[in-house]
Tab-separated table of C-alpha atoms in Angstrom:
chain	number	residue	atom	x	y	z
A	10	MET	CA	169.423	52.951	220.681
A	11	HIS	CA	167.673	53.011	224.017
A	12	PRO	CA	164.578	54.872	225.168
A	13	ASP	CA	164.879	57.714	227.662
A	14	LEU	CA	167.170	56.469	230.450
A	15	SER	CA	166.028	58.915	233.135
A	16	THR	CA	166.120	57.272	236.551
A	17	HIS	CA	162.499	58.005	237.451
A	18	LEU	CA	161.285	55.957	234.471
A	19	HIS	CA	162.915	52.642	235.388
A	20	THR	CA	163.231	50.069	238.151
A	21	GLY	CA	166.160	49.997	240.532
A	22	GLU	CA	167.611	46.987	238.741
A	23	CYS	CA	167.623	48.746	235.371
A	24	ASN	CA	168.937	51.950	236.931
A	25	ASP	CA	171.923	50.015	238.311
A	26	ILE	CA	172.675	48.635	234.844
A	27	ILE	CA	172.222	52.082	233.259
A	28	TYR	CA	174.698	53.565	235.737
A	29	ALA	CA	177.230	50.764	235.139
A	30	LEU	CA	176.920	51.194	231.362
A	31	LYS	CA	177.480	54.956	231.609
A	32	VAL	CA	180.544	54.384	233.798
A	33	CYS	CA	181.879	51.804	231.333
A	34	HIS	CA	181.451	54.231	228.437
A	35	LYS	CA	183.149	57.005	230.392
A	36	GLU	CA	186.090	54.818	231.451
A	37	ASN	CA	186.506	53.292	227.987
A	38	PRO	CA	185.939	56.109	225.503
A	39	TRP	CA	187.556	54.217	222.622
A	40	LYS	CA	187.262	50.598	223.714
A	41	LYS	CA	183.475	50.935	223.887
A	42	PHE	CA	183.536	50.856	220.081
A	43	LEU	CA	185.305	47.491	220.251
A	44	GLY	CA	182.612	45.909	222.409
A	45	VAL	CA	184.043	46.314	225.911
A	46	CYS	CA	180.636	47.395	227.266
A	47	ASN	CA	178.494	45.024	225.195
A	48	ASP	CA	177.636	42.711	228.108
A	49	LEU	CA	176.134	45.639	230.014
A	50	ASP	CA	174.345	46.828	226.893
A	51	HIS	CA	172.760	43.400	226.377
A	52	ALA	CA	171.773	43.231	230.057
A	53	LEU	CA	170.161	46.663	229.778
A	54	ASN	CA	168.235	45.658	226.654
A	55	LYS	CA	166.927	42.585	228.473
A	56	CYS	CA	165.954	44.612	231.542
A	57	LEU	CA	164.169	47.263	229.461
A	58	LYS	CA	162.322	44.543	227.554
A	59	ASN	CA	161.152	42.988	230.837
A	60	GLU	CA	159.923	46.386	232.038
A	61	ARG	CA	158.064	46.956	228.778
A	62	GLU	CA	156.398	43.526	228.939
A	63	SER	CA	155.423	44.096	232.563
A	64	ARG	CA	153.813	47.454	231.713
A	65	ARG	CA	151.991	45.837	228.790
A	66	LYS	CA	150.567	43.097	231.037
A	67	ASN	CA	149.543	45.622	233.706
A	68	ASN	CA	147.774	47.783	231.129
A	69	ALA	CA	145.956	44.763	229.674
A	70	THR	CA	144.816	43.762	233.164
A	71	LYS	CA	143.556	47.287	233.865
A	72	ILE	CA	141.548	47.271	230.644
A	73	LYS	CA	140.001	43.879	231.421
A	74	ASN	CA	139.067	44.993	234.932
A	75	SER	CA	137.466	48.215	233.713
A	76	GLU	CA	135.155	46.486	231.229
């Protein structure tokens, strides 16, 4: 399960992967259950994790600077 995949919430890199994953699911309505789109899914998870870690670091820096 992924968080909200709206384009305005993510970087261009993640948006490209999101689009490719949606296309893969649309083109492979049954094969997606057999793992055809898993590589894209793993890439998206990695990209979303990097975004989350980046936001966490930025927020920690903001807090340190405001003290």
